[in-house]
CSV table of C-alpha atoms in Angstrom, one decimal:
chain,number,residue,atom,x,y,z
A,1,MET,CA,11.6,29.8,1.3
A,2,SER,CA,9.5,32.8,2.2
A,3,LYS,CA,9.7,33.9,5.8
A,4,SER,CA,6.0,33.5,6.3
A,5,PHE,CA,6.1,29.9,5.2
A,6,LEU,CA,9.1,29.2,7.3
A,7,PHE,CA,7.1,30.7,10.3
A,8,LEU,CA,4.2,28.4,9.5
A,9,ALA,CA,6.5,25.4,9.4
A,10,VAL,CA,7.9,26.3,12.8
A,11,LEU,CA,4.4,26.7,14.2
A,12,CYS,CA,3.6,23.3,13.0
A,13,LEU,CA,6.0,21.9,15.4
A,14,GLY,CA,3.6,23.2,18.1
A,15,SER,CA,1.3,20.3,17.3
A,16,LEU,CA,3.6,17.9,19.2
A,17,VAL,CA,3.2,17.1,22.8
A,18,ASN,CA,6.2,15.3,24.3
A,19,GLY,CA,7.4,14.4,20.8
A,20,GLN,CA,4.0,12.9,19.9
A,21,CYS,CA,1.5,14.2,17.4
A,22,VAL,CA,-1.7,15.6,18.8
A,23,ASN,CA,-4.9,14.6,16.9
A,24,PRO,CA,-3.1,13.2,13.8
A,25,LYS,CA,-5.2,13.1,10.6
A,26,GLN,CA,-5.9,9.8,9.0
A,27,ARG,CA,-5.7,9.7,5.2
A,28,PRO,CA,-6.6,6.6,3.3
A,29,GLU,CA,-4.0,5.1,1.1
A,30,ILE,CA,-5.1,5.4,-2.6
A,31,ARG,CA,-5.1,1.6,-3.1
A,32,SER,CA,-7.7,1.2,-0.3
A,33,LEU,CA,-10.2,3.6,-2.0
A,34,SER,CA,-13.3,2.1,-3.4
A,35,PRO,CA,-13.8,2.6,-7.1
A,36,GLU,CA,-16.3,5.5,-6.4
A,37,GLN,CA,-13.9,7.2,-4.0
A,38,ARG,CA,-11.1,7.0,-6.7
A,39,VAL,CA,-13.3,8.5,-9.3
A,40,ARG,CA,-14.1,11.4,-6.8
A,41,PHE,CA,-10.4,11.8,-6.0
A,42,PHE,CA,-9.3,12.0,-9.6
A,43,LYS,CA,-12.2,14.4,-10.5
A,44,ALA,CA,-11.1,16.7,-7.7
A,45,LEU,CA,-7.5,16.4,-8.8
A,46,ASP,CA,-8.7,17.5,-12.3
A,47,GLN,CA,-10.4,20.4,-10.8
A,48,LEU,CA,-7.3,21.5,-9.0
A,49,ARG,CA,-5.4,21.1,-12.3
A,50,ASN,CA,-8.0,23.2,-14.2
A,51,ASN,CA,-8.3,26.0,-11.5
A,52,GLY,CA,-4.5,26.4,-11.3
A,53,GLU,CA,-4.3,25.2,-7.7
A,54,LEU,CA,-2.3,22.2,-8.5
A,55,ASP,CA,0.2,24.5,-10.4
A,56,ARG,CA,0.4,26.7,-7.2
A,57,LEU,CA,1.1,23.7,-5.0
A,58,SER,CA,3.6,22.3,-7.4
A,59,LYS,CA,5.4,25.7,-7.7
A,60,LEU,CA,5.5,26.0,-3.9
A,61,HIS,CA,7.2,22.6,-3.6
A,62,VAL,CA,9.6,23.2,-6.5
A,63,ASP,CA,10.6,26.7,-5.3
A,64,ASN,CA,11.4,25.4,-1.8
A,65,ALA,CA,12.9,22.0,-2.7
A,66,ASP,CA,16.5,23.0,-2.2
A,67,THR,CA,15.7,24.7,1.1
A,68,ILE,CA,13.6,21.9,2.6
A,69,HIS,CA,15.0,18.6,1.3
A,70,GLY,CA,17.8,17.3,3.4
A,71,HIS,CA,17.2,20.0,6.1
A,72,PRO,CA,15.5,19.8,9.5
A,73,VAL,CA,12.4,21.7,8.3
A,74,PHE,CA,11.6,18.8,5.9
A,75,LEU,CA,8.9,17.1,8.0
A,76,ALA,CA,7.3,20.4,9.1
A,77,PHE,CA,7.2,21.7,5.6
A,78,HIS,CA,5.7,18.5,4.2
A,79,ARG,CA,3.1,18.4,7.0
A,80,LEU,CA,1.9,21.8,6.0
A,81,PHE,CA,2.2,21.1,2.3
A,82,VAL,CA,0.1,17.9,2.6
A,83,ASN,CA,-2.5,19.7,4.8
A,84,ASP,CA,-2.7,22.5,2.2
A,85,PHE,CA,-3.1,19.9,-0.6
A,86,ALA,CA,-5.9,18.1,1.4
A,87,ALA,CA,-7.6,21.4,2.1
A,88,ALA,CA,-7.5,22.3,-1.7
A,89,LEU,CA,-9.1,18.9,-2.4
A,90,ASN,CA,-11.7,19.3,0.2
A,91,LYS,CA,-12.6,22.8,-1.2
A,92,VAL,CA,-13.4,21.3,-4.6
A,93,ASP,CA,-15.0,18.1,-3.2
A,94,PRO,CA,-16.2,18.7,0.4
A,95,GLY,CA,-17.3,15.1,0.8
């Protein structure tokens, strides 16, 4: 895991106050999306696949899997990873 990413993972822990998340983001479960929302999601996912961003995110996860899975940094890494994925989706479909 790169030192900068590990540093960001540690910073992520700063979003806790007394062990509780501060301003947690709400993300809908895919089965709760309307048909139109699903179409938009899959189109955005196709754009990430076509522009190489999905490959970058996949590589980030695979390259760090042994370091994060089964270790204390697991939740912090995945919080950042999901936020990065959501930001990438929002960049190609800001709605």
